[in-house]
mmCIF file of C-alpha atoms in Angstrom:
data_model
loop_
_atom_site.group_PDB
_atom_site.id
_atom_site.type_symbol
_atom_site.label_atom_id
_atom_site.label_comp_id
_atom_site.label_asym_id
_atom_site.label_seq_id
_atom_site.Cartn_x
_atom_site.Cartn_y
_atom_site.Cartn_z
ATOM 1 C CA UNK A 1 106.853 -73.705 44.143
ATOM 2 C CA UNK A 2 107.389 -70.918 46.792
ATOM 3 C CA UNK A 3 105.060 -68.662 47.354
ATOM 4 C CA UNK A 4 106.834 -65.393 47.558
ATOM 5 C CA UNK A 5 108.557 -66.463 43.972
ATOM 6 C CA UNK A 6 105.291 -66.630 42.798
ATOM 7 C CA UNK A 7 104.334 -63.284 44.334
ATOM 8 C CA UNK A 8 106.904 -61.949 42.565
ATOM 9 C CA UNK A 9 106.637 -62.654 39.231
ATOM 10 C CA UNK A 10 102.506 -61.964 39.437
ATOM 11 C CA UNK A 11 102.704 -58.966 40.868
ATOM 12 C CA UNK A 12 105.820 -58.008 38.790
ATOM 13 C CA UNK A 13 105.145 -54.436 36.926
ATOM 14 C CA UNK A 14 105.144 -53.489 33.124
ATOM 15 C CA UNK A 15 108.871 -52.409 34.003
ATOM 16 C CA UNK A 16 109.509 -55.744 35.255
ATOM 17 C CA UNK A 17 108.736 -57.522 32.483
ATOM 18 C CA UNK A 18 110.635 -55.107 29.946
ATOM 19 C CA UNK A 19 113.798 -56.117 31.819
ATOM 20 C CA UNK A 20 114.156 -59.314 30.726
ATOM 21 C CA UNK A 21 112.417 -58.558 27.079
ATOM 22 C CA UNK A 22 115.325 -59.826 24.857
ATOM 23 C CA UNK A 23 113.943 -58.825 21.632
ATOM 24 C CA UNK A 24 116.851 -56.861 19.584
ATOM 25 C CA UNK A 25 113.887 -54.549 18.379
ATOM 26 C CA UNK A 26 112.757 -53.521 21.283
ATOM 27 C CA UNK A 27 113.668 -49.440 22.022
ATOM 28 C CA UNK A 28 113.827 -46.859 24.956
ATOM 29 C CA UNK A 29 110.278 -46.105 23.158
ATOM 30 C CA UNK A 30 108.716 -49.628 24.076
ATOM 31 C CA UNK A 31 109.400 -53.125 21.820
ATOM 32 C CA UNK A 32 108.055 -52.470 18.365
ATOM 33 C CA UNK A 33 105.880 -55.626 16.417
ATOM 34 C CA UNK A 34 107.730 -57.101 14.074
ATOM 35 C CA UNK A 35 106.395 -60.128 11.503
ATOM 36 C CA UNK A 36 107.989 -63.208 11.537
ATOM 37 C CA UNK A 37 110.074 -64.121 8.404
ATOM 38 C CA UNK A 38 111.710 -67.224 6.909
ATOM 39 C CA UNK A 39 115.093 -65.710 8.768
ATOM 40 C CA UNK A 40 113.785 -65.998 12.126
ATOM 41 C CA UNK A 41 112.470 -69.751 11.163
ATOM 42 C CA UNK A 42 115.897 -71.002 9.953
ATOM 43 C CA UNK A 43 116.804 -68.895 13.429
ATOM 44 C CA UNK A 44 115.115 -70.715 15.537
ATOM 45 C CA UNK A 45 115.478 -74.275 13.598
ATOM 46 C CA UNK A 46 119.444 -73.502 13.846
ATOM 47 C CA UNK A 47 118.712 -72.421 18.130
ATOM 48 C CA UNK A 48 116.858 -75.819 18.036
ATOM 49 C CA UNK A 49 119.911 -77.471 16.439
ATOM 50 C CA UNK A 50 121.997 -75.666 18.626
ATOM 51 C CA UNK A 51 119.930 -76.802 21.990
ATOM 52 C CA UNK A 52 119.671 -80.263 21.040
ATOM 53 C CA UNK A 53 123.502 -80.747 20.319
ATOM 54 C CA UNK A 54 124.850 -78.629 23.702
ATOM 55 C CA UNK A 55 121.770 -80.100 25.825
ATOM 56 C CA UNK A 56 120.892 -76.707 27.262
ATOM 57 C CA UNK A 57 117.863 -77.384 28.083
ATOM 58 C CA UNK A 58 117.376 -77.256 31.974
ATOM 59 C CA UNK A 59 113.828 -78.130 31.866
ATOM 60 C CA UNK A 60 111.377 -79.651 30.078
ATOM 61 C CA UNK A 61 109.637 -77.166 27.850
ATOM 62 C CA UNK A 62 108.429 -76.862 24.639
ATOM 63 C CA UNK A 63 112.434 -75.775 23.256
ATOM 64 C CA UNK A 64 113.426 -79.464 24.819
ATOM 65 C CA UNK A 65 114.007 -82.099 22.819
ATOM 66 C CA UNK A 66 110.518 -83.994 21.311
ATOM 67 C CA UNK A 67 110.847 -87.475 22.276
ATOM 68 C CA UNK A 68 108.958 -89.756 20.160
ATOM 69 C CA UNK A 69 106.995 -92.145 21.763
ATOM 70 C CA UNK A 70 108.856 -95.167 19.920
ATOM 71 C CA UNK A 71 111.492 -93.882 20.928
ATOM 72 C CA UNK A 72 111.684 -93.089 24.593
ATOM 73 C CA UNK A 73 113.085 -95.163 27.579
ATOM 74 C CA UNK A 74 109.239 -96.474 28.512
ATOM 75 C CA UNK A 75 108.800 -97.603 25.388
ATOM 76 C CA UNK A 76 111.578 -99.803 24.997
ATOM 77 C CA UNK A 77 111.210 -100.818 28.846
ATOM 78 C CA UNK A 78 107.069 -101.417 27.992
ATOM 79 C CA UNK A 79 108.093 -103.593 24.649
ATOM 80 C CA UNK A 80 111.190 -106.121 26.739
ATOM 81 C CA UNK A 81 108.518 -106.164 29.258
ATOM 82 C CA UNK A 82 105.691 -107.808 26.780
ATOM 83 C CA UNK A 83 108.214 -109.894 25.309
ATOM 84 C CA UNK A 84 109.298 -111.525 28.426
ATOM 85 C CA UNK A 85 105.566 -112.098 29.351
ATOM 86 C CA UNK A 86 105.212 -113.803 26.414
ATOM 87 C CA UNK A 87 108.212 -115.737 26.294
ATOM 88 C CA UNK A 88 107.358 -116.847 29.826
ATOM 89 C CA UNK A 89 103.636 -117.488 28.970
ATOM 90 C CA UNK A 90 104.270 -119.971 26.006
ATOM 91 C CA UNK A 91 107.312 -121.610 27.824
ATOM 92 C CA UNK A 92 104.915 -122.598 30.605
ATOM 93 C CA UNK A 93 102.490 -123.390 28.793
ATOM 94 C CA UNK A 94 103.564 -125.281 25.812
ATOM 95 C CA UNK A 95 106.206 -127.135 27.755
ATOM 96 C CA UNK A 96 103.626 -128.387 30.746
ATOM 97 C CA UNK A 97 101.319 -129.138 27.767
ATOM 98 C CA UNK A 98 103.402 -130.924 25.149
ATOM 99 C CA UNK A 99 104.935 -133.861 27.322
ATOM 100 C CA UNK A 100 107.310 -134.440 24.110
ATOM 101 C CA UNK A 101 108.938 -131.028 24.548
ATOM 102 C CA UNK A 102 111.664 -129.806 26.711
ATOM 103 C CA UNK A 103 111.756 -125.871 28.194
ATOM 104 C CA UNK A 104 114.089 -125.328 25.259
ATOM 105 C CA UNK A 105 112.104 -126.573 22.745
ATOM 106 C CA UNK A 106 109.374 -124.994 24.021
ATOM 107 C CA UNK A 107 110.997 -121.209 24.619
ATOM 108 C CA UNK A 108 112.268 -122.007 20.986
ATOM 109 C CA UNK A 109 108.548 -122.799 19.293
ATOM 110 C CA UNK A 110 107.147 -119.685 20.927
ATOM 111 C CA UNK A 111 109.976 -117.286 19.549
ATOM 112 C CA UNK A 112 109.597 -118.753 15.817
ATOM 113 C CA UNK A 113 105.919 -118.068 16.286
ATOM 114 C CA UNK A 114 106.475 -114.369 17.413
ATOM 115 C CA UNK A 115 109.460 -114.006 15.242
ATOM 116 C CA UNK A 116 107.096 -115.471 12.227
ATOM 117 C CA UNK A 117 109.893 -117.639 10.936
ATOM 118 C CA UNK A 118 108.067 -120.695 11.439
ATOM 119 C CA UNK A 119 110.914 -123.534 10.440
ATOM 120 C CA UNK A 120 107.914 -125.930 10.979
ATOM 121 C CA UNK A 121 110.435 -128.589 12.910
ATOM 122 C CA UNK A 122 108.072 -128.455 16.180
ATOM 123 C CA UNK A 123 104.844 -127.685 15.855
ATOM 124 C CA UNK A 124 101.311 -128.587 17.871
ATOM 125 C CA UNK A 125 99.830 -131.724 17.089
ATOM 126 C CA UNK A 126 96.526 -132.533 19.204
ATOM 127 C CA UNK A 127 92.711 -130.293 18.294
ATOM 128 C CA UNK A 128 93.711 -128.200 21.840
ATOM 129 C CA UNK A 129 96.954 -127.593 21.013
ATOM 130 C CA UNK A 130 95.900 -126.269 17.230
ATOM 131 C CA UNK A 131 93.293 -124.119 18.491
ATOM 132 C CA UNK A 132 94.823 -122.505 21.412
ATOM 133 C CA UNK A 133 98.549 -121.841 18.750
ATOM 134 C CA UNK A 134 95.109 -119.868 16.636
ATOM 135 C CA UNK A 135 95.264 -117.332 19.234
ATOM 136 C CA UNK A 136 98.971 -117.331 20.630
ATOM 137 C CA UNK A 137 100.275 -116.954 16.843
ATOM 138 C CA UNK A 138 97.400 -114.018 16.212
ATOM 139 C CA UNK A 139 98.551 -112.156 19.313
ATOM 140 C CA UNK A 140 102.245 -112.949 18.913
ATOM 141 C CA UNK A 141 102.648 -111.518 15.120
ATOM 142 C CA UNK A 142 100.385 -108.670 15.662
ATOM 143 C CA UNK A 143 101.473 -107.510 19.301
ATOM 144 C CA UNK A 144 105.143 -108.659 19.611
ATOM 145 C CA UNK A 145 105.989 -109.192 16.370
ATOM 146 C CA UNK A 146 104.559 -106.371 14.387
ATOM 147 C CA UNK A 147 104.313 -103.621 17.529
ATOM 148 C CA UNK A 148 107.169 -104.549 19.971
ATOM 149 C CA UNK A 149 109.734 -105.703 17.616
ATOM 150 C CA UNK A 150 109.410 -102.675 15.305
ATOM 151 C CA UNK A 151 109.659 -100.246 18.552
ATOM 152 C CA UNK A 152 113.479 -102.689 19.297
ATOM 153 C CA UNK A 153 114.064 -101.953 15.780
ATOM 154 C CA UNK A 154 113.660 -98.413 15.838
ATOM 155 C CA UNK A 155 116.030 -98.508 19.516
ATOM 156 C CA UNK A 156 118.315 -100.205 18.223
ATOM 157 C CA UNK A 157 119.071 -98.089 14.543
ATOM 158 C CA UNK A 158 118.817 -94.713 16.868
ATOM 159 C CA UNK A 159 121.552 -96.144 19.085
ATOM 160 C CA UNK A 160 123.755 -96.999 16.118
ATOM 161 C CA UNK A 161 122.923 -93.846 14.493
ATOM 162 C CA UNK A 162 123.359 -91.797 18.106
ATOM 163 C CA UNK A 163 126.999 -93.235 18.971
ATOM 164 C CA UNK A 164 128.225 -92.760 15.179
ATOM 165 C CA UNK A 165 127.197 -89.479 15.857
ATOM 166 C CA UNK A 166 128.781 -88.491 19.247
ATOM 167 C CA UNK A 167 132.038 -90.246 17.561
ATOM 168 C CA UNK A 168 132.181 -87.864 14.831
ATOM 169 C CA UNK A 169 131.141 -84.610 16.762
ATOM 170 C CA UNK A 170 133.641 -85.892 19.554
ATOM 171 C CA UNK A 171 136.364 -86.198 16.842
ATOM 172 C CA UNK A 172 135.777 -83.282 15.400
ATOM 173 C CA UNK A 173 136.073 -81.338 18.981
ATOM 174 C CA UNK A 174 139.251 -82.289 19.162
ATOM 175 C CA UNK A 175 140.674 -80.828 15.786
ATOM 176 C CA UNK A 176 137.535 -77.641 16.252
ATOM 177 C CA UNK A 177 140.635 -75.015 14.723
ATOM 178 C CA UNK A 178 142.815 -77.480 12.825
ATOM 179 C CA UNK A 179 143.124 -76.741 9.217
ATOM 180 C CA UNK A 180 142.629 -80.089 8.341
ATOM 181 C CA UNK A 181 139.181 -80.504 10.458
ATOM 182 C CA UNK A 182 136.949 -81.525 7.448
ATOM 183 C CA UNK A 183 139.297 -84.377 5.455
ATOM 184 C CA UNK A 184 139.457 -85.685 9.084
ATOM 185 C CA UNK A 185 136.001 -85.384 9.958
ATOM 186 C CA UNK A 186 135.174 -87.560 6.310
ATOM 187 C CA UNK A 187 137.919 -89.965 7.575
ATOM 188 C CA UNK A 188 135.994 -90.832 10.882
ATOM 189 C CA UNK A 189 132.762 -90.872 9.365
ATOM 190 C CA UNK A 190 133.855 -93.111 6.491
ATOM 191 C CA UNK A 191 135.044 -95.252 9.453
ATOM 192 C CA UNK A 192 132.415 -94.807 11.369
ATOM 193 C CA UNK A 193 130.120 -96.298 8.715
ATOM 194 C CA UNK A 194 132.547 -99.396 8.198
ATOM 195 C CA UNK A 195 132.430 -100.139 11.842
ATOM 196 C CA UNK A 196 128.721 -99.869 12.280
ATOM 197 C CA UNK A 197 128.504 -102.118 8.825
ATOM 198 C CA UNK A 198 130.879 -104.567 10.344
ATOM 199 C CA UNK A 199 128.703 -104.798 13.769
ATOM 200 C CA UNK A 200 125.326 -105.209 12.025
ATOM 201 C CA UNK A 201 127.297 -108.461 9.794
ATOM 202 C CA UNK A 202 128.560 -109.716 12.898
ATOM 203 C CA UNK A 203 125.431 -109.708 14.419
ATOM 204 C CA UNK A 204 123.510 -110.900 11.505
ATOM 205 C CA UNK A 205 125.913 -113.598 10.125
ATOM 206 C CA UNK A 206 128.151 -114.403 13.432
ATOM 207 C CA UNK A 207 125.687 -117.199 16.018
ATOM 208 C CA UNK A 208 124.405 -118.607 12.247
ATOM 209 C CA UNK A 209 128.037 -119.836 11.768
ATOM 210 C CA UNK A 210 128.105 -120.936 15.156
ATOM 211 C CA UNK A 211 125.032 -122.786 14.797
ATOM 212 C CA UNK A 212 126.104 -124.414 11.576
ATOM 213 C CA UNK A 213 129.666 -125.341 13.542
ATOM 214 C CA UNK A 214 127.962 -127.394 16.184
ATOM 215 C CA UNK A 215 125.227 -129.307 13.616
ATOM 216 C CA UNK A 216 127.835 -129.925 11.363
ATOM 217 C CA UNK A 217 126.617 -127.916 8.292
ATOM 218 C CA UNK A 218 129.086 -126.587 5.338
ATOM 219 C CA UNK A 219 129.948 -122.466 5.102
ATOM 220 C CA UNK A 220 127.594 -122.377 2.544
ATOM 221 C CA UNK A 221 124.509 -123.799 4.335
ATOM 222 C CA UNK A 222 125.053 -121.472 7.133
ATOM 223 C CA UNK A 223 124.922 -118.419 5.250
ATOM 224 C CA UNK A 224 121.707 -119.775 3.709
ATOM 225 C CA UNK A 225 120.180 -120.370 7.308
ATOM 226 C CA UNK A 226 121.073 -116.702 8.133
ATOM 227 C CA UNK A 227 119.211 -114.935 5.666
ATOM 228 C CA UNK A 228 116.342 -117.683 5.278
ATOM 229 C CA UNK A 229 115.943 -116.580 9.191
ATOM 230 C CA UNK A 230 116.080 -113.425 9.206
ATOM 231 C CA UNK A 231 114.236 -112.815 6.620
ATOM 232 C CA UNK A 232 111.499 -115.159 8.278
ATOM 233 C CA UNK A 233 111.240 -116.960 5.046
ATOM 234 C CA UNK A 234 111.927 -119.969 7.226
ATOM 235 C CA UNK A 235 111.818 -122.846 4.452
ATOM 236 C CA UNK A 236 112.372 -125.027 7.613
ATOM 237 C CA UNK A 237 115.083 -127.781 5.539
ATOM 238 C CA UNK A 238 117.722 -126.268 7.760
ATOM 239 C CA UNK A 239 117.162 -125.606 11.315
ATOM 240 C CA UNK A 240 118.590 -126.146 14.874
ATOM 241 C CA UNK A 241 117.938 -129.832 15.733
ATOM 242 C CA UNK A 242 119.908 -130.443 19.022
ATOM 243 C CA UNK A 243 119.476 -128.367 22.978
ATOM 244 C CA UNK A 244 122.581 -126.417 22.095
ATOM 245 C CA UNK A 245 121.953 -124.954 18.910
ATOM 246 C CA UNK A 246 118.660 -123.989 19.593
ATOM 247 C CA UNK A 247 119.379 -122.179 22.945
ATOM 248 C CA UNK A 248 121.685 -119.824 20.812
ATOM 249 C CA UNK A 249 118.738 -119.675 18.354
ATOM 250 C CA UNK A 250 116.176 -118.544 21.135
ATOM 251 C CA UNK A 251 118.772 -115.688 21.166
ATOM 252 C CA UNK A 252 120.064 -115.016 17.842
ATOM 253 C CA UNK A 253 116.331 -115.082 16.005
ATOM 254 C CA UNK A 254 114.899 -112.697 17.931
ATOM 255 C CA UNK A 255 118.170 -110.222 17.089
ATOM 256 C CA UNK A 256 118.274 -111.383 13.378
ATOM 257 C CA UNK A 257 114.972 -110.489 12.516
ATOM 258 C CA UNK A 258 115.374 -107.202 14.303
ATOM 259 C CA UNK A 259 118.248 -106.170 12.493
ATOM 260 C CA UNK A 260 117.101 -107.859 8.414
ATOM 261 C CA UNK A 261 113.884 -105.882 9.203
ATOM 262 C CA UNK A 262 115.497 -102.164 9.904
ATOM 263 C CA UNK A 263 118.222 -102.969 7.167
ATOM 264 C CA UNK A 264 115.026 -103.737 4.849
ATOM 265 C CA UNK A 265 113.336 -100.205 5.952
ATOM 266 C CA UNK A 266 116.669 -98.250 5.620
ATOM 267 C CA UNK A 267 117.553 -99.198 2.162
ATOM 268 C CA UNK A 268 113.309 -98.657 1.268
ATOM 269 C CA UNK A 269 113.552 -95.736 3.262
ATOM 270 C CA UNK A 270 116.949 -94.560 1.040
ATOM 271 C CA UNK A 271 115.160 -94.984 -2.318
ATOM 272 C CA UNK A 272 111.875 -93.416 -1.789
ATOM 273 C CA UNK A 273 113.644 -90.489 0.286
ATOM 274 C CA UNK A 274 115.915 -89.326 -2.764
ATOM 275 C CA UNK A 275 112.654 -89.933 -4.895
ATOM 276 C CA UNK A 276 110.809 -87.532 -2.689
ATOM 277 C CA UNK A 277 113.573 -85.053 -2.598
ATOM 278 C CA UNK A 278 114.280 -85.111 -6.438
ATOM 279 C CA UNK A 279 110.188 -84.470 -6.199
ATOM 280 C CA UNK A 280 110.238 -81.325 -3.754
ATOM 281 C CA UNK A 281 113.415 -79.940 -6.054
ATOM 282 C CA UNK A 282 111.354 -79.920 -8.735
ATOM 283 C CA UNK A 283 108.254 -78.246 -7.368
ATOM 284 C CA UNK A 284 110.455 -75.417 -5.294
ATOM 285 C CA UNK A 285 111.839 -74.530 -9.011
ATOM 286 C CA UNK A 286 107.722 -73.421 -10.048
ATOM 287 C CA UNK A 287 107.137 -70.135 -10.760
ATOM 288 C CA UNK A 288 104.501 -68.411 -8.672
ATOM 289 C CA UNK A 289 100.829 -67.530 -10.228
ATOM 290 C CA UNK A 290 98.338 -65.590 -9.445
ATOM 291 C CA UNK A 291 96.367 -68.756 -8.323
ATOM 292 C CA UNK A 292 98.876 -69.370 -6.170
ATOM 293 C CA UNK A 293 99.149 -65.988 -4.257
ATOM 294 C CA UNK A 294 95.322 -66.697 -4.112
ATOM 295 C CA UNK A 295 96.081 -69.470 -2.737
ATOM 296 C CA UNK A 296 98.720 -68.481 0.198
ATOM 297 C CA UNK A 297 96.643 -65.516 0.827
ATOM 298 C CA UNK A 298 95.005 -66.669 4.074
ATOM 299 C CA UNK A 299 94.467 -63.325 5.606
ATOM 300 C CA UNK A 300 92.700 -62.302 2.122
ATOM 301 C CA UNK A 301 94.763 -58.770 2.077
ATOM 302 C CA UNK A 302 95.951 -59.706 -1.161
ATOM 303 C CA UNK A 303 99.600 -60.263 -0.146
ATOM 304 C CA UNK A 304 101.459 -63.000 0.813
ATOM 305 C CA UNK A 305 103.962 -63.053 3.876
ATOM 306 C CA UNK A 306 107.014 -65.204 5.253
ATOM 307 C CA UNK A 307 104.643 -66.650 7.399
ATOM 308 C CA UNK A 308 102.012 -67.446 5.143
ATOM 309 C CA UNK A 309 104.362 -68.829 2.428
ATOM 310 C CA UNK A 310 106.143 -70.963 5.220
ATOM 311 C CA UNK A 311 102.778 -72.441 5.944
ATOM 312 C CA UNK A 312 101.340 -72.830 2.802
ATOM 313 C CA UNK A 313 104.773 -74.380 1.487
ATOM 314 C CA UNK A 314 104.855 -77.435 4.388
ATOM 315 C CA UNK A 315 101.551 -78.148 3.534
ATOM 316 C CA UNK A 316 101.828 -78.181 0.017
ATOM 317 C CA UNK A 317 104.861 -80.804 0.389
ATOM 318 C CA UNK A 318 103.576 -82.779 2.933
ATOM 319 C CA UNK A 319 105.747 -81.923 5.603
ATOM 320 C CA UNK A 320 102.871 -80.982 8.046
ATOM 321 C CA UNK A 321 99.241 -81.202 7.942
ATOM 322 C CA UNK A 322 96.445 -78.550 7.688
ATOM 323 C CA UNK A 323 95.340 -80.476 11.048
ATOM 324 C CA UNK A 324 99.121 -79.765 12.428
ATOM 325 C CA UNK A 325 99.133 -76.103 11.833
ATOM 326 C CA UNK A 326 95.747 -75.632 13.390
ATOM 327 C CA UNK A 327 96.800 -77.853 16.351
ATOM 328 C CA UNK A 328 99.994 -75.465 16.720
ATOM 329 C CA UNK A 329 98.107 -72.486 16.134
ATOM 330 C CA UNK A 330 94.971 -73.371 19.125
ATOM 331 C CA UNK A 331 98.475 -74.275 21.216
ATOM 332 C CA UNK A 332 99.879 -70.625 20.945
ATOM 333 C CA UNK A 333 96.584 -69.021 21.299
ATOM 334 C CA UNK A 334 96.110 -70.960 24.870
ATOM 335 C CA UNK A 335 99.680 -69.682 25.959
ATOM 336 C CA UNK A 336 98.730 -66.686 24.600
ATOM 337 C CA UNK A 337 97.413 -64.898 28.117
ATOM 338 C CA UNK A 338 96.889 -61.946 27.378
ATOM 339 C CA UNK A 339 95.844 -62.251 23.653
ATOM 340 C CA UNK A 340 98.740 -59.579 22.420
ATOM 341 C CA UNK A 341 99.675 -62.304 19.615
ATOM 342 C CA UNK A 342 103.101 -62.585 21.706
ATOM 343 C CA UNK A 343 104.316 -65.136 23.901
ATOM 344 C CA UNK A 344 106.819 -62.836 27.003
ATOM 345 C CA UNK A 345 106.909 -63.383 30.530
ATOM 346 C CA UNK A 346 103.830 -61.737 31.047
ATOM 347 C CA UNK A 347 102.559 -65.085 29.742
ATOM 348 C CA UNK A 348 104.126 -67.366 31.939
ATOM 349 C CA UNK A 349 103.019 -65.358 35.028
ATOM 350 C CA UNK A 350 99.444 -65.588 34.113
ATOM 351 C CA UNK A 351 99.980 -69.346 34.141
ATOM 352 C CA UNK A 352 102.026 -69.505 37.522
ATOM 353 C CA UNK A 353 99.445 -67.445 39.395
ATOM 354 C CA UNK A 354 96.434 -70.045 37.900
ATOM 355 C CA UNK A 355 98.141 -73.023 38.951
ATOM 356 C CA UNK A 356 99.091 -71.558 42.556
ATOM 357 C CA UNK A 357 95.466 -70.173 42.672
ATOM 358 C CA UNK A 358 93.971 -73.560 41.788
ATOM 359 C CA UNK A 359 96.643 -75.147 44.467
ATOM 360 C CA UNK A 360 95.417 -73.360 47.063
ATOM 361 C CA UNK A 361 98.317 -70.711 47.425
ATOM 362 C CA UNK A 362 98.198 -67.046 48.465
ATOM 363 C CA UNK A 363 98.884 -65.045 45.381
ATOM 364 C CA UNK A 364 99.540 -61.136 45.778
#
């Protein structure tokens, strides 16, 4: 960062500052305080929206996009990454061990063990073998299986859910002032849905037919090998017996299990959400007390504002934390330079001239 810009903004006067002030209450007078209501929340949520849909943002700051750590790039990289370590790790290993066993075999054993489908039709056989498999199964369910495929899970679902949504709102761009914009927008996402549906069958159904094509099993037995798989039941009376077969396998398990598991977590995740919103209907509908004002009443004034209802309400269902509010509140209070209970450019200035102080550069 230049020096001169941040001469400029730290020695920038009162007046300075006032120029860019963009609040709509703000008069020749000076900017008047005005409390927060439940307005300016659904405001800023719908700004938020707004942001996140356009991609405004130009850098990252706190009005960016929160990118949950399941969910970012690194992640994703850091789970393949642990996956191929182990893949490569019990392929060396098991197949330099276990004369018996080719590379397939052995790439196959270790992704039934991380998978925990366990079909049982290879398996180690000598003291050594059993007690090093203790420790390559404990690491392999809890690690990859439990930590790294839930993170693929979670990437894969957002990127379904992500390009069903950039079809719609890229649909719906297109007809923005037709008349007919919203019977057309249903359309889309109606076929949207059936596309997405008839991916995740592919997926889930398509190499288990394959499989059962080249070992010479009936429609029926096929079907049953796909959902005994990926559900990791893994009864083991039907399973890939020849090189082939079980190369797609080392492929399609992995990818079955992936997908059974989020479909399993969506349709929990359906129930329990209309359960908890049926739930939060029914407690919005309360009347108010006078425990309840009692309650809200952090400032102890004896009234309750936006701001304190706001809080007191996300709390009370569980949307936030006492812990979370705090956290938010010690967060605004260390932006907070100059302790006015505002956040302006005044603020950021403060902030710019620490950092170039603390670099080293000559601040005016």
């Amino acid at each position: 960062m230049s020096s001169s810009f941040t001469d400029s903004l730290c020695g920038a006067s009162p007046s300075t500052n006032d120029a860019f002030n963009t609040n709509p209450t703000s008069t020749a007078a000076g900017p008047t305080s005005q409390k927060p209501t439940v307005h300016t929340a659904v405001a800023i949520a719908q700004q938020m929206k707004l942001r996140q849909d356009k991609k405004l943002q130009s850098e990252a700051g706190l009005t960016s996009d929160f990118l949950n750590f399941t969910s970012s790039p690194k992640t994703v990289l850091m789970a393949f990454f642990l996956i191929i370590i182990y893949l490569v790790s019990g392929t060396v290993i098991f197949y330099t061990w276990i004369e018996e066993w080719s590379a397939v075999d052995a790439i196959y054993f270790t992704i039934c063990t991380f998978t925990t489908i366990g079909f049982g039709d290879i398996y180690p056989q000598t003291m050594g073998q059993r007690i090093f498999a203790i420790f390559f199964v404990v690491f392999g369910i809890m690690i990859i299986g439990g930590v790294v495929l839930g993170i693929l899970t979670d990437a894969l679902f957002n990127l379904v859910k992500n390009g069903k949504k950039k079809a719609v709102n890229d649909f719906m761009d297109k007809f923005e002032d037709g008349t007919d914009s919203i019977d057309e927008a249903k359309v889309i996402t109606s076929l949207s849905k059936l596309l997405t549906i008839a991916v995740v069958v592919a997926m889930l159904f398509g190499p288990a037919f394959i499989i059962g094509h080249l070992e010479g099993w009936k429609f029926y037995q096929s079907l049953y090998f796909a959902v005994v798989a990926s559900s990791t039941v893994g009864y083991g009376d039907l399973s890939p017996q020849n090189t082939n077969t079980r190369i797609i396998a080392c492929f399609y398990l992995p990818l079955c299990v992936t997908i059974m598991a989020g479909l399993f977590a969506k349709t929990t995740s359906i129930f329990m959400d209309k359960k908890a919103a049926k739930a939060e209907a029914g407690f919005l509908e309360r009347k108010l007390t006078r425990e309840d004002i009692a309650n809200m009443d952090i400032e102890g004034d004896g009234k309750v504002d936006s701001e304190e209802f706001l809080v007191f309400m996300l709390c009370a269902l569980g949307k936030v934390s006492a812990d979370d509010i705090e956290k938010i509140y010690k967060s605004f209070n260390s932006l907070d330079e100059d302790k006015s209970g505002e956040l302006d450019l005044t603020d950021i200035a403060d902030t710019i001239c620490e950092e170039s102080q603390d670099k080293g550069e000559e601040v005016v």
